[in-house]
Every structure is written in C-alpha cells, then in structure tokens.
mmCIF file of C-alpha atoms and ligand atoms in Angstrom:
data_model
loop_
_atom_site.group_PDB
_atom_site.id
_atom_site.type_symbol
_atom_site.label_atom_id
_atom_site.label_comp_id
_atom_site.label_asym_id
_atom_site.label_seq_id
_atom_site.Cartn_x
_atom_site.Cartn_y
_atom_site.Cartn_z
ATOM 1 C CA UNK R 10 -85.724 46.946 -83.204
ATOM 2 C CA UNK R 11 -86.545 45.747 -86.707
ATOM 3 C CA UNK R 12 -84.598 42.990 -88.446
ATOM 4 C CA UNK R 13 -81.506 43.873 -90.464
ATOM 5 C CA UNK R 14 -82.048 44.502 -94.187
ATOM 6 C CA UNK R 15 -80.265 41.580 -95.878
ATOM 7 C CA UNK R 16 -82.316 41.018 -99.012
ATOM 8 C CA UNK R 17 -82.975 43.129 -102.076
ATOM 9 C CA UNK R 18 -85.307 42.936 -105.039
ATOM 10 C CA UNK R 19 -84.340 44.244 -108.455
ATOM 11 C CA UNK R 20 -87.346 44.394 -110.784
ATOM 12 C CA UNK R 21 -86.003 43.791 -114.281
ATOM 13 C CA UNK R 22 -88.918 42.432 -116.265
ATOM 14 C CA UNK R 23 -89.584 45.651 -118.217
ATOM 15 C CA UNK R 24 -89.443 45.529 -121.986
ATOM 16 C CA UNK R 25 -87.182 48.544 -122.423
ATOM 17 C CA UNK R 26 -89.315 49.955 -125.225
ATOM 18 C CA UNK R 27 -87.677 53.380 -124.887
ATOM 19 C CA UNK R 28 -84.392 51.861 -126.066
ATOM 20 C CA UNK R 29 -85.622 49.925 -129.090
ATOM 21 C CA UNK R 30 -84.310 48.524 -131.376
ATOM 22 C CA UNK R 31 -81.264 47.776 -129.145
ATOM 23 C CA UNK R 32 -83.496 46.117 -126.562
ATOM 24 C CA UNK R 33 -85.326 43.941 -129.081
ATOM 25 C CA UNK R 34 -83.106 40.974 -128.182
ATOM 26 C CA UNK R 35 -80.900 42.337 -125.363
ATOM 27 C CA UNK R 36 -82.356 43.138 -121.941
ATOM 28 C CA UNK R 37 -81.885 46.845 -121.224
ATOM 29 C CA UNK R 38 -80.161 45.817 -117.974
ATOM 30 C CA UNK R 39 -77.394 44.229 -120.066
ATOM 31 C CA UNK R 40 -76.556 47.370 -122.052
ATOM 32 C CA UNK R 41 -73.012 48.412 -121.195
ATOM 33 C CA UNK R 42 -72.092 51.480 -119.179
ATOM 34 C CA UNK R 43 -68.432 51.655 -120.289
ATOM 35 C CA UNK R 44 -67.326 48.034 -119.759
ATOM 36 C CA UNK R 45 -69.958 46.644 -117.363
ATOM 37 C CA UNK R 46 -73.661 46.004 -117.962
ATOM 38 C CA UNK R 47 -75.904 48.376 -116.029
ATOM 39 C CA UNK R 48 -77.311 45.538 -113.857
ATOM 40 C CA UNK R 49 -73.823 45.050 -112.387
ATOM 41 C CA UNK R 50 -73.764 48.597 -111.002
ATOM 42 C CA UNK R 51 -77.096 47.924 -109.296
ATOM 43 C CA UNK R 52 -75.923 44.611 -107.822
ATOM 44 C CA UNK R 53 -72.666 46.254 -106.671
ATOM 45 C CA UNK R 54 -74.597 49.011 -104.892
ATOM 46 C CA UNK R 55 -76.739 46.436 -103.082
ATOM 47 C CA UNK R 56 -73.669 44.440 -102.020
ATOM 48 C CA UNK R 57 -71.874 47.588 -100.848
ATOM 49 C CA UNK R 58 -74.939 48.309 -98.680
ATOM 50 C CA UNK R 59 -74.592 44.941 -96.927
ATOM 51 C CA UNK R 60 -77.214 43.021 -98.920
ATOM 52 C CA UNK R 61 -76.534 39.277 -99.000
ATOM 53 C CA UNK R 62 -79.306 37.902 -101.211
ATOM 54 C CA UNK R 63 -80.689 39.526 -104.326
ATOM 55 C CA UNK R 64 -83.805 38.531 -106.216
ATOM 56 C CA UNK R 65 -83.971 39.726 -109.801
ATOM 57 C CA UNK R 66 -87.533 39.705 -111.099
ATOM 58 C CA UNK R 67 -87.138 38.859 -114.771
ATOM 59 C CA UNK R 68 -89.311 38.177 -117.772
ATOM 60 C CA UNK R 69 -89.054 36.522 -121.152
ATOM 61 C CA UNK R 70 -85.860 37.289 -123.123
ATOM 62 C CA UNK R 71 -83.935 38.078 -119.958
ATOM 63 C CA UNK R 72 -81.920 34.889 -119.496
ATOM 64 C CA UNK R 73 -78.631 36.572 -120.444
ATOM 65 C CA UNK R 74 -78.753 38.236 -117.017
ATOM 66 C CA UNK R 75 -78.722 34.804 -115.363
ATOM 67 C CA UNK R 76 -75.811 33.719 -117.547
ATOM 68 C CA UNK R 77 -73.955 36.877 -116.611
ATOM 69 C CA UNK R 78 -73.845 36.073 -112.890
ATOM 70 C CA UNK R 79 -72.874 32.449 -113.578
ATOM 71 C CA UNK R 80 -69.405 30.896 -113.907
ATOM 72 C CA UNK R 81 -67.960 30.491 -117.407
ATOM 73 C CA UNK R 82 -65.467 27.596 -116.983
ATOM 74 C CA UNK R 83 -64.592 27.205 -120.670
ATOM 75 C CA UNK R 84 -63.952 30.912 -121.187
ATOM 76 C CA UNK R 85 -62.042 31.218 -117.920
ATOM 77 C CA UNK R 86 -59.690 28.308 -118.644
ATOM 78 C CA UNK R 87 -59.090 29.593 -122.147
ATOM 79 C CA UNK R 88 -58.170 33.021 -120.746
ATOM 80 C CA UNK R 89 -55.831 31.373 -118.232
ATOM 81 C CA UNK R 90 -54.165 29.336 -120.977
ATOM 82 C CA UNK R 91 -53.596 32.565 -122.888
ATOM 83 C CA UNK R 92 -51.982 34.175 -119.838
ATOM 84 C CA UNK R 93 -54.972 36.437 -119.174
ATOM 85 C CA UNK R 94 -55.585 35.221 -115.653
ATOM 86 C CA UNK R 95 -56.472 38.726 -114.392
ATOM 87 C CA UNK R 96 -59.403 38.822 -116.795
ATOM 88 C CA UNK R 97 -60.416 35.311 -115.737
ATOM 89 C CA UNK R 98 -60.257 36.353 -112.059
ATOM 90 C CA UNK R 99 -62.384 39.405 -112.826
ATOM 91 C CA UNK R 100 -65.051 37.218 -114.453
ATOM 92 C CA UNK R 101 -65.047 34.924 -111.407
ATOM 93 C CA UNK R 102 -65.419 37.901 -109.033
ATOM 94 C CA UNK R 103 -68.389 39.159 -111.035
ATOM 95 C CA UNK R 104 -70.148 35.797 -110.756
ATOM 96 C CA UNK R 105 -69.369 35.679 -107.027
ATOM 97 C CA UNK R 106 -70.530 39.254 -106.321
ATOM 98 C CA UNK R 107 -73.656 38.166 -104.487
ATOM 99 C CA UNK R 108 -76.054 35.323 -104.117
ATOM 100 C CA UNK R 109 -78.412 36.164 -106.980
ATOM 101 C CA UNK R 110 -81.813 34.498 -107.360
ATOM 102 C CA UNK R 111 -84.372 34.835 -110.122
ATOM 103 C CA UNK R 112 -88.110 34.719 -110.494
ATOM 104 C CA UNK R 113 -90.308 35.371 -113.514
ATOM 105 C CA UNK R 114 -92.996 38.003 -113.545
ATOM 106 C CA UNK R 115 -95.236 36.141 -115.921
ATOM 107 C CA UNK R 116 -97.500 39.048 -116.853
ATOM 108 C CA UNK R 117 -96.626 42.729 -117.314
ATOM 109 C CA UNK R 118 -98.835 43.960 -114.490
ATOM 110 C CA UNK R 119 -96.638 46.777 -113.215
ATOM 111 C CA UNK R 120 -93.934 47.535 -110.654
ATOM 112 C CA UNK R 121 -96.178 46.804 -107.670
ATOM 113 C CA UNK R 122 -96.949 43.367 -109.068
ATOM 114 C CA UNK R 123 -93.234 42.712 -109.760
ATOM 115 C CA UNK R 124 -92.443 43.435 -106.107
ATOM 116 C CA UNK R 125 -95.361 41.268 -104.975
ATOM 117 C CA UNK R 126 -93.729 38.362 -106.909
ATOM 118 C CA UNK R 127 -90.885 38.555 -104.335
ATOM 119 C CA UNK R 128 -93.108 37.917 -101.284
ATOM 120 C CA UNK R 129 -92.017 34.316 -100.661
ATOM 121 C CA UNK R 130 -88.342 35.131 -101.159
ATOM 122 C CA UNK R 131 -88.519 38.022 -98.692
ATOM 123 C CA UNK R 132 -90.720 36.496 -96.002
ATOM 124 C CA UNK R 133 -91.261 38.630 -92.944
ATOM 125 C CA UNK R 134 -88.360 41.077 -92.964
ATOM 126 C CA UNK R 135 -87.615 44.551 -94.298
ATOM 127 C CA UNK R 136 -85.992 44.576 -97.736
ATOM 128 C CA UNK R 137 -84.470 46.930 -100.287
ATOM 129 C CA UNK R 138 -85.730 47.614 -103.803
ATOM 130 C CA UNK R 139 -83.386 48.936 -106.482
ATOM 131 C CA UNK R 140 -84.813 49.861 -109.873
ATOM 132 C CA UNK R 141 -82.571 48.807 -112.745
ATOM 133 C CA UNK R 142 -82.914 52.035 -114.759
ATOM 134 C CA UNK R 143 -81.537 54.194 -111.961
ATOM 135 C CA UNK R 144 -77.778 54.088 -111.476
ATOM 136 C CA UNK R 145 -76.376 56.076 -108.574
ATOM 137 C CA UNK R 146 -73.046 57.766 -108.064
ATOM 138 C CA UNK R 147 -72.501 58.514 -104.383
ATOM 139 C CA UNK R 148 -69.911 58.264 -101.645
ATOM 140 C CA UNK R 149 -72.176 56.197 -99.390
ATOM 141 C CA UNK R 150 -74.349 53.782 -101.414
ATOM 142 C CA UNK R 151 -77.858 55.250 -101.648
ATOM 143 C CA UNK R 152 -79.324 51.933 -100.482
ATOM 144 C CA UNK R 153 -77.070 52.130 -97.391
ATOM 145 C CA UNK R 154 -78.370 55.657 -96.672
ATOM 146 C CA UNK R 155 -81.947 54.339 -96.730
ATOM 147 C CA UNK R 156 -81.068 51.313 -94.601
ATOM 148 C CA UNK R 157 -79.457 53.610 -91.996
ATOM 149 C CA UNK R 158 -82.683 55.652 -91.799
ATOM 150 C CA UNK R 159 -84.783 52.492 -91.446
ATOM 151 C CA UNK R 160 -82.475 51.239 -88.713
ATOM 152 C CA UNK R 161 -82.828 54.469 -86.766
ATOM 153 C CA UNK R 162 -86.506 55.309 -87.252
ATOM 154 C CA UNK R 163 -88.174 52.103 -88.480
ATOM 155 C CA UNK R 164 -90.937 52.015 -91.081
ATOM 156 C CA UNK R 165 -90.288 52.190 -94.809
ATOM 157 C CA UNK R 166 -87.905 54.640 -96.480
ATOM 158 C CA UNK R 167 -87.926 55.934 -100.054
ATOM 159 C CA UNK R 168 -85.026 57.675 -101.803
ATOM 160 C CA UNK R 169 -86.120 61.032 -103.214
ATOM 161 C CA UNK R 170 -84.852 64.141 -104.963
ATOM 162 C CA UNK R 171 -86.550 67.227 -106.274
ATOM 163 C CA UNK R 172 -87.058 67.110 -110.024
ATOM 164 C CA UNK R 173 -87.964 69.857 -112.513
ATOM 165 C CA UNK R 174 -91.638 70.880 -112.558
ATOM 166 C CA UNK R 175 -92.011 69.766 -116.184
ATOM 167 C CA UNK R 176 -90.555 66.343 -115.268
ATOM 168 C CA UNK R 177 -92.570 65.445 -112.160
ATOM 169 C CA UNK R 178 -95.422 63.922 -114.207
ATOM 170 C CA UNK R 179 -92.990 61.190 -115.337
ATOM 171 C CA UNK R 180 -92.344 60.135 -111.747
ATOM 172 C CA UNK R 181 -94.454 60.348 -108.611
ATOM 173 C CA UNK R 182 -95.058 63.304 -106.288
ATOM 174 C CA UNK R 183 -94.806 63.227 -102.495
ATOM 175 C CA UNK R 184 -96.543 65.240 -99.809
ATOM 176 C CA UNK R 185 -93.819 65.567 -97.168
ATOM 177 C CA UNK R 186 -93.113 67.333 -93.886
ATOM 178 C CA UNK R 187 -89.541 67.971 -92.699
ATOM 179 C CA UNK R 188 -88.262 65.685 -89.940
ATOM 180 C CA UNK R 189 -84.532 65.826 -89.330
ATOM 181 C CA UNK R 190 -81.539 66.462 -91.595
ATOM 182 C CA UNK R 191 -82.304 65.078 -95.028
ATOM 183 C CA UNK R 192 -85.246 62.991 -93.791
ATOM 184 C CA UNK R 193 -88.915 63.872 -94.235
ATOM 185 C CA UNK R 194 -92.097 62.214 -93.147
ATOM 186 C CA UNK R 195 -94.322 61.201 -96.081
ATOM 187 C CA UNK R 196 -98.031 62.011 -95.735
ATOM 188 C CA UNK R 197 -99.059 60.674 -99.126
ATOM 189 C CA UNK R 198 -97.819 60.091 -102.634
ATOM 190 C CA UNK R 199 -99.254 59.791 -106.098
ATOM 191 C CA UNK R 200 -97.914 58.051 -109.214
ATOM 192 C CA UNK R 201 -97.546 60.046 -112.474
ATOM 193 C CA UNK R 202 -99.387 63.124 -111.163
ATOM 194 C CA UNK R 203 -101.289 65.448 -113.471
ATOM 195 C CA UNK R 204 -100.235 69.109 -112.958
ATOM 196 C CA UNK R 205 -103.116 69.798 -110.544
ATOM 197 C CA UNK R 206 -102.186 66.728 -108.466
ATOM 198 C CA UNK R 207 -98.545 67.692 -107.826
ATOM 199 C CA UNK R 208 -97.956 68.008 -104.057
ATOM 200 C CA UNK R 209 -94.228 68.747 -104.191
ATOM 201 C CA UNK R 210 -91.387 68.297 -106.661
ATOM 202 C CA UNK R 211 -89.977 65.474 -104.534
ATOM 203 C CA UNK R 212 -90.113 62.205 -106.489
ATOM 204 C CA UNK R 213 -88.885 58.712 -105.663
ATOM 205 C CA UNK R 214 -85.838 57.894 -107.765
ATOM 206 C CA UNK R 215 -85.447 54.152 -107.842
ATOM 207 C CA UNK R 216 -84.513 53.210 -104.264
ATOM 208 C CA UNK R 217 -86.705 51.888 -101.461
ATOM 209 C CA UNK R 218 -86.495 50.049 -98.133
ATOM 210 C CA UNK R 219 -89.871 48.472 -97.438
ATOM 211 C CA UNK R 220 -91.494 46.645 -94.557
ATOM 212 C CA UNK R 221 -93.010 43.251 -95.455
ATOM 213 C CA UNK R 222 -96.556 44.470 -94.742
ATOM 214 C CA UNK R 223 -96.379 45.979 -98.256
ATOM 215 C CA UNK R 224 -97.088 42.498 -99.677
ATOM 216 C CA UNK R 225 -100.569 42.258 -98.130
ATOM 217 C CA UNK R 226 -101.310 45.746 -99.398
ATOM 218 C CA UNK R 227 -100.093 44.974 -102.939
ATOM 219 C CA UNK R 228 -102.091 41.745 -102.999
ATOM 220 C CA UNK R 229 -105.345 43.665 -102.596
ATOM 221 C CA UNK R 230 -104.503 46.787 -104.536
ATOM 222 C CA UNK R 231 -106.663 47.752 -107.526
ATOM 223 C CA UNK R 232 -104.875 48.664 -110.751
ATOM 224 C CA UNK R 233 -103.704 52.269 -110.757
ATOM 225 C CA UNK R 234 -102.008 54.505 -113.318
ATOM 226 C CA UNK R 235 -101.757 52.848 -116.739
ATOM 227 C CA UNK R 236 -103.941 49.942 -115.604
ATOM 228 C CA UNK R 237 -100.972 48.543 -113.637
ATOM 229 C CA UNK R 238 -100.445 47.642 -109.976
ATOM 230 C CA UNK R 239 -98.360 50.595 -108.825
ATOM 231 C CA UNK R 240 -95.797 50.282 -106.033
ATOM 232 C CA UNK R 241 -96.404 53.967 -105.271
ATOM 233 C CA UNK R 242 -100.071 53.230 -104.492
ATOM 234 C CA UNK R 243 -99.008 50.431 -102.145
ATOM 235 C CA UNK R 244 -96.577 52.728 -100.320
ATOM 236 C CA UNK R 245 -99.277 55.404 -100.112
ATOM 237 C CA UNK R 246 -101.458 52.900 -98.283
ATOM 238 C CA UNK R 247 -98.831 52.258 -95.583
ATOM 239 C CA UNK R 248 -98.052 55.941 -94.878
ATOM 240 C CA UNK R 249 -100.689 55.927 -92.160
ATOM 241 C CA UNK R 250 -99.790 52.543 -90.639
ATOM 242 C CA UNK R 251 -96.091 51.655 -90.197
ATOM 243 C CA UNK R 252 -95.046 55.010 -91.646
ATOM 244 C CA UNK R 253 -92.911 56.080 -94.590
ATOM 245 C CA UNK R 254 -89.873 58.363 -94.563
ATOM 246 C CA UNK R 255 -88.360 60.126 -97.548
ATOM 247 C CA UNK R 256 -84.577 60.389 -97.654
ATOM 248 C CA UNK R 257 -83.245 63.197 -99.849
ATOM 249 C CA UNK R 258 -80.232 61.042 -100.552
ATOM 250 C CA UNK R 259 -76.691 62.307 -101.104
ATOM 251 C CA UNK R 260 -75.520 61.379 -104.566
ATOM 252 C CA UNK R 261 -76.360 61.701 -108.220
ATOM 253 C CA UNK R 262 -78.865 59.571 -110.051
ATOM 254 C CA UNK R 263 -78.572 58.598 -113.712
ATOM 255 C CA UNK R 264 -81.615 57.441 -115.686
ATOM 256 C CA UNK R 265 -80.359 54.819 -118.132
ATOM 257 C CA UNK R 266 -83.852 53.949 -119.372
ATOM 258 C CA UNK R 267 -83.933 56.458 -122.236
ATOM 259 C CA UNK R 268 -81.353 57.266 -124.892
ATOM 260 C CA UNK R 269 -80.354 60.717 -123.551
ATOM 261 C CA UNK R 270 -79.979 59.503 -119.979
ATOM 262 C CA UNK R 271 -78.147 56.444 -121.227
ATOM 263 C CA UNK R 272 -75.635 58.521 -123.219
ATOM 264 C CA UNK R 273 -75.149 60.905 -120.302
ATOM 265 C CA UNK R 274 -74.382 57.954 -118.027
ATOM 266 C CA UNK R 275 -71.936 56.321 -120.432
ATOM 267 C CA UNK R 276 -70.073 59.594 -121.055
ATOM 268 C CA UNK R 277 -69.920 60.604 -117.387
ATOM 269 C CA UNK R 278 -68.762 57.172 -116.244
ATOM 270 C CA UNK R 279 -66.188 56.961 -119.071
ATOM 271 C CA UNK R 280 -64.867 60.401 -118.080
ATOM 272 C CA UNK R 281 -64.203 59.047 -114.598
ATOM 273 C CA UNK R 282 -62.884 55.643 -115.598
ATOM 274 C CA UNK R 283 -59.091 55.391 -115.228
ATOM 275 C CA UNK R 284 -58.737 53.505 -118.462
ATOM 276 C CA UNK R 285 -60.936 55.673 -120.703
ATOM 277 C CA UNK R 286 -60.831 59.125 -119.097
ATOM 278 C CA UNK R 287 -57.812 60.723 -120.828
ATOM 279 C CA UNK R 288 -58.679 59.245 -124.172
ATOM 280 C CA UNK R 289 -62.302 60.451 -124.011
ATOM 281 C CA UNK R 290 -61.317 63.966 -122.913
ATOM 282 C CA UNK R 291 -58.956 64.283 -125.885
ATOM 283 C CA UNK R 292 -61.592 62.871 -128.232
ATOM 284 C CA UNK R 293 -64.300 65.240 -126.976
ATOM 285 C CA UNK R 294 -61.960 68.219 -127.235
ATOM 286 C CA UNK R 295 -61.193 67.357 -130.832
ATOM 287 C CA UNK R 296 -64.882 66.799 -131.595
ATOM 288 C CA UNK R 297 -66.220 69.940 -129.923
ATOM 289 C CA UNK R 298 -63.673 72.033 -131.861
ATOM 290 C CA UNK R 299 -65.547 70.902 -134.991
ATOM 291 C CA UNK R 300 -69.020 71.967 -133.781
HETATM 292 C C1 G1P B 411 -91.004 54.220 -111.645
HETATM 293 C C2 G1P B 411 -91.910 54.474 -110.422
HETATM 294 C C3 G1P B 411 -91.949 55.961 -110.102
HETATM 295 C C4 G1P B 411 -90.526 56.463 -109.884
HETATM 296 C C5 G1P B 411 -89.677 56.163 -111.143
HETATM 297 C C6 G1P B 411 -88.222 56.576 -110.991
HETATM 298 O O1 G1P B 411 -91.598 54.781 -112.778
HETATM 299 O O2 G1P B 411 -93.209 53.979 -110.707
HETATM 300 O O3 G1P B 411 -92.724 56.174 -108.950
HETATM 301 O O4 G1P B 411 -90.544 57.849 -109.608
HETATM 302 O O5 G1P B 411 -89.708 54.761 -111.432
HETATM 303 O O6 G1P B 411 -87.531 55.739 -110.141
HETATM 304 P P1 G1P B 411 -91.201 54.345 -114.298
HETATM 305 O O7 G1P B 411 -89.861 54.962 -114.569
HETATM 306 O O8 G1P B 411 -91.182 52.861 -114.311
HETATM 307 O O9 G1P B 411 -92.291 54.937 -115.160
#
C-alpha cells in the first residue's frame, strides 16, 4: 500500500495578469472572498483533507501571503485590550491552520516547473496539488475525494469535470475510459487543446494527487504549450507507467482567476455566509428591481 498523503503543494507564483490593476501590488491569492483571502479557502480544504504540511510556491511580490499565516502579536494584544478577544483568537487560529512552508519559483517557467520546485520538500511520497485560482464548494473536500481514490487504487488521481465545448481550449482535455463510479482511467491528456485535438470535454480543474515519480518526468520534460513546462505533459507521461485516474469529483468549482469568476465566487459565498446573506439578498432584490 502506498504512503499516506500528508503533504500538499499550492503553486502561487502566477502574476495574476487577468486581475490587473488590483494584482499589481497584491497577490491574487490575497484578494478577499467575503472576509477571507482566497488562499485561506485552499489551505482550509487541504487541512480538512488531512494534509499536515503545505508548501506554497511563491514569487516576487508575494510576501503578504507569508505574513498572513504568521502571528501578529501587536495586533492581537491590541484587540484583546479593546475587548475583542474573539477576533484575536480568530487571527491566531488562522496562523495555526497548518504548517505552511514557502519556496520561491525564481523564473516563470510554468506550472510543471512550479511543482518541480517542491521535489525536495515532498521527497518520496504521494502528495496533493491545489491550484490557488480554483476554490471548491463540496460536502467532502475535493482533495479528500482524490486521496480516497489514490488510497484504494494507487497511482495518481486528477480532479475533473466536463466543461463547455467552447471552454475546453482554456483547460486541458483527457482521453478517459470508465472504471467504477465517478472514477475513470486516463489514457492521455493534452494541455490547451486546439479544437481538432479535443479528446473529451473532461478537463482537470485544479486538484491533483501525484506520485513522486512525476519529479523525474518534470525534470526532463521539454517546454510545452506557451513555451512553459506543463504539469499536464508530465502527467501524460506517467499514464502508461504508474497510471492516472480521473475523479469526476462531487462539488462545485469556482474560478477566481478572472473578474467574472471572481465576482461569481464573492456573490455566491456572501449569499451563503451567515453574516452577509440576508443583507445581500435584500440589496440584490432592490438592485434588480432597478434593472
Ligand atoms: C491550469 C492547468 C490546466 C487546468 C487549469 C484549471 O491552467 O494547466 O491543465 O485545466 O489550470 O485548473 P491555467 O488556468 O493556469 O491556464
């Protein structure tokens, strides 16, 4: 039986150019979804899936993420002095969420290269990857669904959903054969397919459990789509060796990496948040009456 998945990698070195100018000085991972930055949702999902150590692969201008998962003694004692100890406790809990580690991806060489930067941190065990743009809403954490499949069948597991035909070129496309329940065996996959290259409308949406052999593959991989080292190409190379499963996960995925997806996420999460829900419903009702 393979080792338990205890570590996760969150690649967060991207420049967030689709959300400029907001992301000129703020990492896109720090943009708030209601009252928490989006990176916190990702870290919380990993923790809820049993992950103990998280490596965030960062880049220049991303240090606010490190500050965020640190203690803030001056702020906390001030809050306590002002009788706001619940807020102070909440800040402490956030910093204690997980053991978070950081490494710099020094050059923008793509997602595959960002994951390769984690090789020493991971060592020789299976690990999870959670992409920062993709926030999930699900009963069972999507990462936990993938880990369960890895535990049962071994190999690597990618989280997939079918996307619209006109959208698939923005993702990757998988050639799959049904296996059992919501699991499929992956024969091959291609990053950012042109229309004639689309094999199915199943695309990976931001969640992976990978075997450590991926590192050797990534190390020797030529640049792929966009001149970057693509994680998809690396996974394609291991389909025929240790095997790759696709899990049509149960849950909804939000893409916070573009302005429409970001707004959708904020509105949906605010509609479900105890504190903001009633207020937002009333506000939207009043607004839509004016349209
Ligand atoms: C990345 C991956 C792609 C995946 C997508 C959504 O693309 O390379 O395979 O389908 O995330 O998770 P990006 O959004 O960085 O272009």
